[in-house]
């Protein structure tokens, strides 16, 4: 029998590695921009066409590469970042494994132009599917210019399963934001289909955050800084009033590298315990400086998961630092006491002369036990029957009352549902039905009713709008503005009217009727954040996400007192829905306490 084990060709091995490292166009942006940062670039340009499907170009003014280095850079495990295994435990660069360029070249057509400062001519290198198509000298500026075209051209299955251009561009911008937030000393520009989305100049960290996410965030940021022998933590956390249910900007960075860390996220949440409502989250931008030998970044191909040696200690330091930042910098309102008609309390002054001590007049002859009110001790009342006069005349009325309630009970059984309702603690509607006592959550019931109405508006493309007297302006980061452009037609079907003011700002000119008292800016931001989370191409999923978000905001809140007519209307509208037991997200709306269970209680 012949041998069956063989070494895979480099082209096949590179495609396997590309499946782990290059998952979508955003992965190409991340690897190329991080390489530019490692090369010491002061300005980096990113240009994408068709969300990276057609081309991705990254231009930097770093130190560049020689002719030999340019050729070797596309070989597997060829890197300038490390020399030995010991270097893995003292990493100070973004990349180190030498897989990125080889993986990109395996699934795309790549052209590289690069030149060093000491060279008169640079090098242009062309590859297609890991094969070198040509290499020759060329006149070019100092630095590197990577042009990646036709991504996944030789892996049709991978290209087929890419999301829509809006979703892929959102992923690209998300990866781009993570890099620019940790490198404020570098200038960045980003162009998509010849439209400039970012033009970031070198600046301080706080200014970089504002440039990316808008000026409105500036008033919500509290500085955070602590330095210990274990680590140094600095950055910003949001004020408690900036908490949101969705769309909060939350970033962790360690040694200049973005990371996800649910354990540290829990520390931040614990620091805001009892300061923000349950289910809401505050924004934060937290940067860790940890000795390189105390962390391991080589546990995941995307390097977003990092292992800490002193994880629990850093958790305690982080929570204490966030609590200190909130307690130290959060504004405390001054209390203005109403002093009209109140006595003037003098301030104690030790240097002033002592005033005469007030005298207290006491009657030494006073004895409360000698002057107590005499207790009446009379003979028992003989005509005690007079105390109960009139009770005999009320007995027939009580009997009629019980007879009437019995008749009402029979009538309730016959009509299935009582016309009279009772509201319990402003949260639940209680009404009698044939089988017992029905308890309805008024907020969830209204969510179900409004959700069905909004979904019907989507289906019929008919809605009624209400013009705003003073249009409100809402601003989004570019990553969310891309998704907003996709969902604006769906929002118009609901009755919204938004006008693009440029620079990712939009004016809310009209809203659906029946949204009185709702914060429109927060509502629109929440709807866009919901659409970003969905990340699907099907319009039905977008309709569902927008309708449920709008229904939650417009539904009557818990604790609102309702009249019997309002409760009757909610109950009738609820039972007119196709689904009455559960909300669109699966929460229980009503429960019935059965008659036999009630009787068993007594």
Coordinates of C-alpha atoms in Angstrom, one line a residue:
X1 CA 0.0 0.0 0.0
X2 CA 1.4 3.4 -1.0
X3 CA 2.0 6.2 1.4
X4 CA -1.0 8.6 1.9
X5 CA 0.5 11.4 4.0
X6 CA 2.0 14.3 2.0
X7 CA 3.0 17.9 2.6
X8 CA 0.5 20.4 1.4
X9 CA 1.6 22.9 -1.3
X10 CA 2.3 26.4 -0.1
X11 CA -0.7 27.8 -2.0
X12 CA -3.1 25.4 -0.2
X13 CA -1.5 26.0 3.2
X14 CA -1.7 29.8 2.6
X15 CA -5.5 29.5 1.8
X16 CA -6.0 27.4 5.0
X17 CA -4.2 30.1 7.0
X18 CA -6.2 32.8 5.2
X19 CA -9.4 31.2 6.4
X20 CA -8.4 32.0 10.0
X21 CA -6.7 35.4 9.6
X22 CA -8.6 37.0 6.6
X23 CA -12.3 36.5 7.3
X24 CA -13.7 39.6 5.5
X25 CA -12.5 42.9 4.0
X26 CA -12.3 44.4 7.5
X27 CA -9.5 41.8 8.3
X28 CA -7.4 43.1 5.4
X29 CA -7.8 46.7 6.7
X30 CA -6.8 45.6 10.2
X31 CA -3.7 43.8 9.2
X32 CA -2.4 46.4 6.7
X33 CA -3.0 49.4 8.9
X34 CA -1.4 47.6 11.9
X35 CA 1.7 46.9 9.8
X36 CA 1.8 50.6 8.8
X37 CA 1.7 51.5 12.5
X38 CA 4.5 49.1 13.2
X39 CA 6.5 50.7 10.4
X40 CA 6.5 54.1 12.2
X41 CA 4.1 55.9 9.8
X42 CA 3.0 59.4 10.8
X43 CA 0.1 59.4 8.3
X44 CA -2.0 56.5 6.9
X45 CA -4.5 56.6 4.1
X46 CA -7.2 54.0 3.6
X47 CA -9.2 53.8 0.4
X48 CA -11.9 51.2 -0.2
X49 CA -14.2 50.6 -3.2
X50 CA -17.4 48.7 -2.9
X51 CA -16.8 48.0 0.8
X52 CA -13.5 46.2 -0.1
X53 CA -15.0 43.8 -2.6
X54 CA -13.4 45.6 -5.6
X55 CA -10.2 47.1 -4.0
X56 CA -8.6 48.1 -0.7
X57 CA -5.6 50.5 -0.6
X58 CA -3.5 51.4 2.4
X59 CA -0.8 54.0 1.9
X60 CA 1.7 55.0 4.7
X61 CA 4.8 57.1 5.0
X62 CA 6.7 54.6 7.2
X63 CA 10.2 53.3 6.8
X64 CA 9.4 51.1 3.8
X65 CA 11.1 47.9 2.6
X66 CA 14.1 46.9 0.5
X67 CA 13.7 44.8 -2.7
X68 CA 14.5 41.6 -0.8
X69 CA 12.3 42.4 2.2
X70 CA 9.4 43.2 -0.1
X71 CA 9.7 39.8 -1.7
X72 CA 10.1 37.9 1.6
X73 CA 7.3 39.7 3.3
X74 CA 4.7 37.6 1.4
X75 CA 6.2 34.3 2.5
X76 CA 4.6 32.4 5.4
X77 CA 6.1 33.0 8.8
X78 CA 8.4 35.7 7.5
X79 CA 8.4 38.6 9.9
X80 CA 10.7 41.4 11.1
X81 CA 8.9 41.6 14.5
X82 CA 10.5 38.7 16.4
X83 CA 13.7 36.6 16.2
X84 CA 13.2 33.9 18.8
X85 CA 10.5 32.2 20.9
X86 CA 11.4 34.4 23.8
X87 CA 10.3 37.5 21.9
X88 CA 6.7 36.2 22.1
X89 CA 6.7 37.1 25.8
X90 CA 7.9 40.7 25.2
X91 CA 5.9 41.9 22.2
X92 CA 5.8 45.6 21.5
X93 CA 4.3 45.4 18.0
X94 CA 0.9 44.8 16.6
X95 CA 1.9 41.9 14.3
X96 CA 4.4 39.2 14.9
X97 CA 3.4 35.9 13.4
X98 CA 4.2 36.7 9.7
X99 CA 0.9 35.3 8.4
X100 CA -1.1 38.4 7.4
X101 CA 0.5 39.3 4.0
X102 CA 0.9 35.6 3.0
X103 CA -2.8 35.1 3.8
X104 CA -3.9 38.2 1.9
X105 CA -1.9 37.3 -1.2
X106 CA -3.4 33.8 -1.1
X107 CA -6.9 35.0 -1.7
X108 CA -6.5 38.3 -3.6
X109 CA -4.5 40.1 -6.2
X110 CA -1.9 42.3 -4.5
X111 CA 0.3 45.1 -5.7
X112 CA 3.0 46.6 -3.4
X113 CA 5.0 49.7 -4.0
X114 CA 7.6 50.5 -1.4
X115 CA 10.8 52.5 -0.9
X116 CA 13.2 53.2 1.9
X117 CA 14.6 56.6 2.7
X118 CA 18.2 55.6 1.7
X119 CA 17.1 54.1 -1.7
X120 CA 16.7 56.2 -4.8
X121 CA 14.2 53.8 -6.4
X122 CA 11.6 51.7 -4.9
X123 CA 10.1 48.3 -5.7
X124 CA 6.8 47.3 -7.2
X125 CA 5.7 43.7 -6.6
X126 CA 2.6 42.0 -8.1
X127 CA 1.1 38.8 -6.8
X128 CA -2.1 36.8 -7.6
X129 CA -3.2 33.8 -5.5
X130 CA 0.3 33.6 -3.8
X131 CA 2.0 33.5 -7.2
X132 CA 4.5 36.3 -8.0
X133 CA 3.5 37.9 -11.3
X134 CA 6.3 40.4 -11.5
X135 CA 8.8 42.5 -9.6
X136 CA 10.7 45.6 -10.9
X137 CA 12.1 49.0 -9.8
X138 CA 9.8 52.0 -9.7
X139 CA 9.9 55.6 -8.7
X140 CA 7.6 56.0 -5.6
X141 CA 7.5 58.0 -2.3
X142 CA 9.0 56.7 0.9
X143 CA 6.8 54.2 2.7
X144 CA 4.5 51.4 1.5
X145 CA 1.5 51.4 -0.8
X146 CA -0.6 48.2 -0.7
X147 CA -3.4 47.7 -3.3
X148 CA -5.6 44.6 -2.7
X149 CA -8.0 43.8 -5.5
X150 CA -10.7 41.2 -6.1
X151 CA -10.7 39.8 -2.6
X152 CA -11.6 36.0 -2.5
X153 CA -11.5 35.8 -6.3
X154 CA -10.2 32.2 -6.1
X155 CA -12.5 31.3 -3.2
X156 CA -16.0 31.8 -4.6
X157 CA -17.7 30.3 -1.6
X158 CA -16.1 32.8 0.8
X159 CA -16.9 35.7 -1.5
X160 CA -20.5 34.5 -1.9
X161 CA -21.2 34.6 1.8
X162 CA -20.0 38.2 2.3
X163 CA -22.7 40.4 3.7
X164 CA -24.1 43.5 1.9
X165 CA -21.9 46.5 1.2
X166 CA -23.4 48.5 4.0
X167 CA -22.7 45.7 6.6
X168 CA -19.2 45.0 5.3
X169 CA -18.4 48.8 5.3
X170 CA -19.7 49.0 8.9
X171 CA -17.3 46.2 9.9
X172 CA -14.4 47.9 8.1
X173 CA -15.1 51.2 9.9
X174 CA -15.4 49.4 13.3
X175 CA -11.9 47.8 12.8
X176 CA -10.6 51.2 11.6
X177 CA -12.0 53.0 14.7
X178 CA -10.3 50.5 17.0
X179 CA -6.9 51.4 15.5
X180 CA -7.3 55.1 15.4
X181 CA -8.5 55.3 19.0
X182 CA -5.2 53.8 20.2
X183 CA -2.9 55.8 18.0
X184 CA -4.0 59.5 18.4
X185 CA -0.4 60.6 17.5
X186 CA -0.9 59.3 13.9
X187 CA -3.0 61.1 11.3
X188 CA -5.5 59.0 9.4
X189 CA -7.8 59.5 6.4
X190 CA -10.5 57.1 5.2
X191 CA -12.2 57.2 1.8
X192 CA -15.1 55.0 0.6
X193 CA -16.1 55.2 -3.0
X194 CA -14.3 58.5 -3.3
X195 CA -16.2 59.9 -0.3
X196 CA -14.1 61.0 2.7
X197 CA -15.5 59.6 5.9
X198 CA -12.6 60.3 8.3
X199 CA -9.9 63.0 8.3
X200 CA -8.1 62.7 11.6
X201 CA -5.2 64.8 12.5
X202 CA -2.6 63.9 15.2
X203 CA -4.0 65.1 18.6
X204 CA -4.6 64.2 22.2
X205 CA -6.5 61.1 23.2
X206 CA -9.7 63.0 24.3
X207 CA -9.8 65.0 21.0
X208 CA -9.4 61.8 19.0
X209 CA -12.4 60.2 20.7
X210 CA -14.5 63.3 20.0
X211 CA -13.3 63.4 16.4
X212 CA -14.5 59.8 15.9
X213 CA -17.8 59.8 17.8
X214 CA -18.9 63.4 17.8
X215 CA -18.7 66.5 20.0
X216 CA -21.7 65.5 22.1
X217 CA -19.7 62.8 23.8
X218 CA -17.3 65.3 25.2
X219 CA -19.6 66.5 28.0
X220 CA -20.2 62.9 29.2
X221 CA -16.5 61.8 29.6
X222 CA -14.8 61.5 33.0
X223 CA -11.0 61.1 33.1
X224 CA -9.7 57.9 34.6
X225 CA -6.1 57.4 35.7
X226 CA -4.4 55.1 38.2
X227 CA -0.8 53.7 38.3
X228 CA 0.3 50.7 40.4
X229 CA 3.2 48.3 40.3
X230 CA 0.9 45.8 38.5
X231 CA -0.4 48.0 35.7
X232 CA -1.2 51.5 34.7
X233 CA -4.8 52.3 33.7
X234 CA -6.0 55.5 32.0
X235 CA -8.7 56.7 29.7
X236 CA -12.3 57.9 30.1
X237 CA -15.6 56.6 31.4
X238 CA -19.0 58.0 30.9
X239 CA -21.2 59.8 33.4
X240 CA -24.1 57.7 34.8
X241 CA -26.6 59.9 32.9
X242 CA -24.9 58.9 29.6
X243 CA -26.0 55.3 30.0
X244 CA -27.9 53.7 27.1
X245 CA -29.6 50.4 26.5
X246 CA -28.0 50.0 23.2
X247 CA -25.2 51.6 21.2
X248 CA -22.8 52.5 24.1
X249 CA -19.2 53.0 22.9
X250 CA -17.1 50.5 25.0
X251 CA -13.5 49.9 24.3
X252 CA -10.6 48.1 26.1
X253 CA -7.0 48.5 24.9
X254 CA -3.9 46.9 26.3
X255 CA -0.4 48.0 25.3
X256 CA -1.8 49.7 22.2
X257 CA -4.0 46.7 21.2
X258 CA -7.8 46.4 21.1
X259 CA -9.2 43.5 23.2
X260 CA -12.5 42.0 24.3
X261 CA -12.6 41.1 27.9
X262 CA -16.1 40.3 29.5
X263 CA -14.4 39.9 32.9
X264 CA -13.1 43.5 33.0
X265 CA -16.4 44.7 31.5
X266 CA -18.1 43.3 34.6
X267 CA -15.8 45.3 36.8
X268 CA -16.9 48.5 35.1
X269 CA -20.6 47.5 35.4
X270 CA -20.1 46.8 39.1
X271 CA -18.6 50.2 39.6
X272 CA -21.8 51.8 38.2
X273 CA -24.1 49.5 40.2
X274 CA -27.1 51.4 41.6
X275 CA -26.1 54.5 39.5
X276 CA -27.6 53.4 36.2
X277 CA -30.8 51.5 35.5
X278 CA -30.6 47.8 35.1
X279 CA -29.9 46.8 31.5
X280 CA -28.2 50.1 30.5
X281 CA -24.5 50.5 29.9
X282 CA -22.2 53.5 30.0
X283 CA -19.5 54.3 27.4
X284 CA -15.9 53.8 28.3
X285 CA -12.5 54.1 26.7
X286 CA -10.0 52.3 29.0
X287 CA -6.3 51.8 28.2
X288 CA -4.1 49.3 30.1
X289 CA -0.3 49.5 30.2
X290 CA 0.9 46.1 31.4
X291 CA 4.4 44.6 31.3
X292 CA 4.6 42.6 28.1
X293 CA 5.7 39.4 30.0
X294 CA 2.5 39.5 32.1
X295 CA 0.1 39.0 29.1
X296 CA -0.3 36.5 26.3
X297 CA -1.7 37.8 23.0
X298 CA -1.0 34.7 21.0
X299 CA -4.1 32.8 22.0
X300 CA -6.4 33.7 19.0
X301 CA -5.7 34.4 15.3
X302 CA -7.4 37.9 15.5
X303 CA -5.5 38.8 18.7
X304 CA -8.6 40.2 20.3
X305 CA -8.5 37.8 23.2
X306 CA -5.7 38.4 25.7
X307 CA -4.7 36.4 28.8
X308 CA -3.5 38.3 31.9
X309 CA -1.3 36.8 34.6
X310 CA -2.7 39.0 37.4
X311 CA -6.3 39.1 36.1
X312 CA -8.1 39.3 39.4
X313 CA -5.8 41.9 40.8
X314 CA -6.3 44.1 37.7
X315 CA -10.1 43.6 38.0
X316 CA -10.0 45.0 41.6
X317 CA -7.8 48.0 40.5
X318 CA -10.1 48.7 37.5
X319 CA -13.3 48.7 39.6
X320 CA -11.7 51.0 42.2
X321 CA -10.4 53.4 39.6
X322 CA -13.8 53.7 37.9
X323 CA -15.5 54.3 41.2
X324 CA -13.0 57.0 42.1
X325 CA -13.4 58.7 38.7
X326 CA -17.2 58.8 39.1
X327 CA -17.1 59.9 42.7
X328 CA -14.4 62.5 42.1
X329 CA -15.5 64.2 38.9
X330 CA -19.3 63.7 38.8
X331 CA -21.1 67.0 39.4
X332 CA -23.0 67.3 42.7
X333 CA -25.9 69.8 42.6
X334 CA -25.9 72.4 45.3
X335 CA -28.9 72.4 47.6
X336 CA -30.8 75.7 47.9
X337 CA -32.7 75.6 51.2
X338 CA -35.8 77.6 51.5
X339 CA -35.0 79.9 54.5
X340 CA -38.1 82.1 54.3
X341 CA -39.8 82.2 57.7
X342 CA -37.1 79.9 59.3
X343 CA -35.1 80.9 62.4
X344 CA -31.6 82.3 61.8
X345 CA -29.1 79.8 63.1
X346 CA -25.8 81.6 64.0
X347 CA -22.5 80.2 62.8
X348 CA -20.2 79.1 65.7
X349 CA -17.2 81.4 66.1
X350 CA -14.6 80.3 68.7
X351 CA -13.1 83.8 69.0
X352 CA -16.3 85.5 69.9
X353 CA -17.4 86.0 73.5
X354 CA -19.6 83.4 74.9
X355 CA -23.3 84.3 75.2
X356 CA -25.3 83.8 78.3
X357 CA -26.6 80.3 78.7
X358 CA -30.4 80.1 78.3
X359 CA -32.3 79.3 81.4
X360 CA -34.9 76.6 81.6
X361 CA -37.8 77.1 83.9
X362 CA -38.9 73.9 85.7
X363 CA -41.8 73.5 88.1
X364 CA -40.5 71.1 90.9
X365 CA -44.0 70.6 92.3
X366 CA -45.4 69.1 89.0
X367 CA -46.4 65.5 89.2
X368 CA -48.2 64.0 86.3
X369 CA -49.5 61.1 88.3
X370 CA -51.4 63.3 90.7
X371 CA -53.2 65.2 87.9
X372 CA -54.2 62.3 85.6
X373 CA -57.6 62.4 84.1
X374 CA -60.2 60.6 86.2
X375 CA -61.3 57.3 84.8
X376 CA -65.1 56.9 84.5
X377 CA -66.4 54.1 86.5
X378 CA -70.1 54.0 86.1
X379 CA -72.6 51.2 86.2
X380 CA -73.0 49.0 83.1
X381 CA -75.4 50.2 80.6
X382 CA -78.7 48.4 80.9
X383 CA -80.3 49.4 77.6
X384 CA -77.3 48.1 75.5
X385 CA -79.7 47.1 72.7
X386 CA -80.0 50.7 71.7
X387 CA -76.4 50.6 70.5
X388 CA -77.4 48.2 67.8
X389 CA -80.5 50.1 66.6
X390 CA -80.8 50.3 62.8
X391 CA -78.7 47.1 62.1
X392 CA -81.9 45.1 61.5
X393 CA -82.9 47.5 58.6
X394 CA -79.5 47.0 56.9
X395 CA -79.8 43.2 56.7
X396 CA -82.0 43.1 53.6
X397 CA -79.6 45.5 51.8
X398 CA -76.6 43.3 52.6
X399 CA -78.5 40.3 51.3
X400 CA -79.3 42.1 48.1
X401 CA -75.6 43.1 47.8
X402 CA -74.6 39.5 48.0
X403 CA -77.3 38.5 45.6
X404 CA -76.2 41.2 43.2
X405 CA -72.5 40.1 43.3
X406 CA -73.6 36.5 42.7
X407 CA -75.5 37.6 39.7
X408 CA -72.5 39.6 38.4
X409 CA -70.4 36.6 38.8
X410 CA -72.8 34.6 36.7
X411 CA -72.8 37.4 34.2
X412 CA -69.0 37.4 34.0
X413 CA -68.9 33.7 33.4
X414 CA -71.4 34.2 30.6
X415 CA -69.6 37.1 28.9
X416 CA -66.0 35.5 29.3
X417 CA -64.5 38.9 30.4
X418 CA -65.6 41.6 32.8
X419 CA -66.1 45.2 31.6
X420 CA -64.6 46.5 34.9
X421 CA -60.8 46.3 35.5
X422 CA -58.5 46.9 38.4
X423 CA -55.0 48.3 38.1
X424 CA -52.4 46.9 40.5
X425 CA -49.5 49.2 41.4
X426 CA -49.7 50.9 38.1
X427 CA -48.2 47.9 36.3
X428 CA -50.8 45.2 35.9
X429 CA -54.4 45.1 34.7
X430 CA -56.5 42.6 36.5
X431 CA -59.9 41.5 35.1
X432 CA -62.2 38.6 35.8
X433 CA -62.7 35.9 33.2
X434 CA -64.7 32.7 33.1
X435 CA -61.8 30.5 34.3
X436 CA -60.5 32.8 37.0
X437 CA -58.5 36.1 37.3
X438 CA -56.5 37.4 34.3
X439 CA -53.4 39.5 35.1
X440 CA -52.0 41.5 32.2
X441 CA -48.7 43.4 32.1
X442 CA -49.8 46.7 30.7
X443 CA -46.4 47.8 29.2
X444 CA -45.8 44.5 27.5
X445 CA -49.4 44.4 26.2
X446 CA -49.0 47.8 24.7
X447 CA -45.6 46.8 23.1
X448 CA -47.4 43.9 21.4
X449 CA -50.2 46.2 20.2
X450 CA -47.9 48.8 18.8
X451 CA -45.5 46.3 17.2
X452 CA -48.4 44.8 15.2
X453 CA -49.4 48.3 14.1
X454 CA -45.9 49.2 13.0
X455 CA -45.5 45.9 11.1
X456 CA -48.8 46.6 9.4
X457 CA -47.5 50.0 8.3
X458 CA -44.4 48.4 6.9
X459 CA -46.6 46.0 5.0
X460 CA -49.0 48.6 3.6
X461 CA -46.3 51.3 3.1
X462 CA -48.7 53.8 4.7
X463 CA -48.1 55.9 7.8
X464 CA -49.0 59.3 9.2
X465 CA -46.3 61.8 10.2
X466 CA -46.2 64.7 12.5
X467 CA -44.0 67.6 11.7
X468 CA -41.7 68.8 14.5
X469 CA -42.0 72.4 15.5
X470 CA -38.2 72.6 16.1
X471 CA -36.3 69.8 14.2
X472 CA -33.7 68.0 16.4
X473 CA -30.2 67.1 15.2
X474 CA -28.8 63.7 15.8
X475 CA -25.2 62.8 15.0
X476 CA -23.7 59.3 14.3
X477 CA -20.2 57.9 13.9
X478 CA -19.5 57.0 10.3
X479 CA -19.8 53.3 11.1
X480 CA -23.4 53.8 12.2
X481 CA -24.2 56.4 9.5
X482 CA -23.6 53.7 6.9
X483 CA -26.3 51.5 8.4
X484 CA -28.6 54.5 8.8
X485 CA -28.5 55.2 5.1
X486 CA -29.7 51.6 4.6
X487 CA -32.6 51.8 7.0
X488 CA -33.8 55.4 6.3
X489 CA -36.4 54.1 3.6
X490 CA -37.8 51.7 6.2
X491 CA -38.0 54.5 8.8
X492 CA -39.8 56.6 6.3
X493 CA -42.5 53.9 6.0
X494 CA -43.0 54.4 9.8
X495 CA -43.4 58.1 9.5
X496 CA -39.9 59.5 10.1
X497 CA -38.5 62.2 8.0
X498 CA -34.7 62.7 8.3
X499 CA -32.5 65.1 6.3
X500 CA -28.8 64.6 5.8
X501 CA -26.9 67.7 7.0
X502 CA -23.5 66.3 6.2
X503 CA -20.7 65.2 8.4
X504 CA -22.8 62.2 9.6
X505 CA -25.5 64.6 11.1
X506 CA -29.2 64.3 10.4
X507 CA -32.1 66.6 11.2
X508 CA -35.3 64.9 12.5
X509 CA -38.1 66.9 10.7
X510 CA -41.1 64.6 11.3
X511 CA -41.9 61.6 13.5
X512 CA -44.8 59.1 13.6
X513 CA -47.9 60.3 15.3
X514 CA -48.5 59.1 18.9
X515 CA -44.9 59.5 20.2
X516 CA -45.6 62.5 22.5
X517 CA -43.0 62.8 25.3
X518 CA -40.5 60.5 23.7
X519 CA -36.9 61.7 23.3
X520 CA -36.5 61.5 19.5
X521 CA -32.7 61.7 19.4
X522 CA -32.4 58.7 21.8
X523 CA -35.1 56.9 19.9
X524 CA -33.4 57.2 16.5
X525 CA -30.0 56.3 18.0
X526 CA -31.6 53.2 19.6
X527 CA -33.2 52.2 16.3
X528 CA -29.9 52.5 14.4
X529 CA -28.1 50.6 17.1
X530 CA -30.7 47.8 16.8
X531 CA -30.2 47.7 13.0
X532 CA -26.4 47.5 13.5
X533 CA -26.9 44.5 15.9
X534 CA -29.1 42.7 13.4
X535 CA -26.5 42.9 10.6
X536 CA -28.8 41.0 8.1
X537 CA -29.8 41.7 4.6
X538 CA -33.4 40.6 4.8
X539 CA -35.8 43.6 5.0
X540 CA -38.1 41.5 7.2
X541 CA -35.5 41.3 9.9
X542 CA -34.9 45.1 9.7
X543 CA -38.7 45.7 9.9
X544 CA -38.9 43.5 13.0
X545 CA -35.9 45.3 14.7
X546 CA -37.2 48.8 14.0
X547 CA -40.8 48.0 14.9
X548 CA -40.0 46.4 18.3
X549 CA -37.6 49.2 19.1
X550 CA -40.2 51.9 18.3
X551 CA -42.9 50.0 20.2
X552 CA -40.8 49.8 23.4
X553 CA -40.2 53.5 23.3
X554 CA -43.8 54.5 22.5
X555 CA -45.5 52.0 24.9
X556 CA -47.0 53.3 28.1
X557 CA -44.5 53.0 30.9
X558 CA -44.9 50.9 34.1
X559 CA -46.4 52.9 36.9
X560 CA -48.8 55.0 34.7
X561 CA -52.2 55.2 36.1
X562 CA -55.0 54.2 33.7
X563 CA -58.7 54.8 33.7
X564 CA -61.1 51.9 33.3
X565 CA -61.8 53.0 29.7
X566 CA -58.1 53.0 28.9
X567 CA -57.6 49.6 30.4
X568 CA -60.6 48.3 28.5
X569 CA -59.2 49.6 25.2
X570 CA -55.8 48.0 25.9
X571 CA -57.4 44.6 26.7
X572 CA -59.6 44.7 23.6
X573 CA -56.7 45.7 21.3
X574 CA -54.5 43.0 22.8
X575 CA -57.1 40.3 22.1
X576 CA -57.4 41.6 18.5
X577 CA -53.8 40.7 17.9
X578 CA -52.8 37.3 16.4
X579 CA -50.5 36.6 19.4
X580 CA -51.7 37.7 22.8
X581 CA -49.5 35.6 25.2
X582 CA -46.0 36.9 24.3
X583 CA -44.2 40.0 23.2
X584 CA -42.3 40.0 20.0
X585 CA -39.1 39.2 21.9
X586 CA -40.8 36.3 23.8
X587 CA -41.7 37.8 27.1
X588 CA -45.0 36.8 28.8
X589 CA -47.8 39.3 28.6
X590 CA -50.6 37.7 30.6
X591 CA -51.3 34.9 33.1
X592 CA -54.6 33.5 34.5
X593 CA -55.0 32.7 38.1
X594 CA -57.5 29.8 37.9
X595 CA -60.7 29.8 40.0
X596 CA -59.8 26.6 41.8
X597 CA -56.4 28.0 42.7
X598 CA -58.1 31.1 44.2
X599 CA -60.5 28.9 46.2
X600 CA -57.6 26.7 47.4
X601 CA -56.1 29.9 48.9
X602 CA -59.1 30.3 51.2

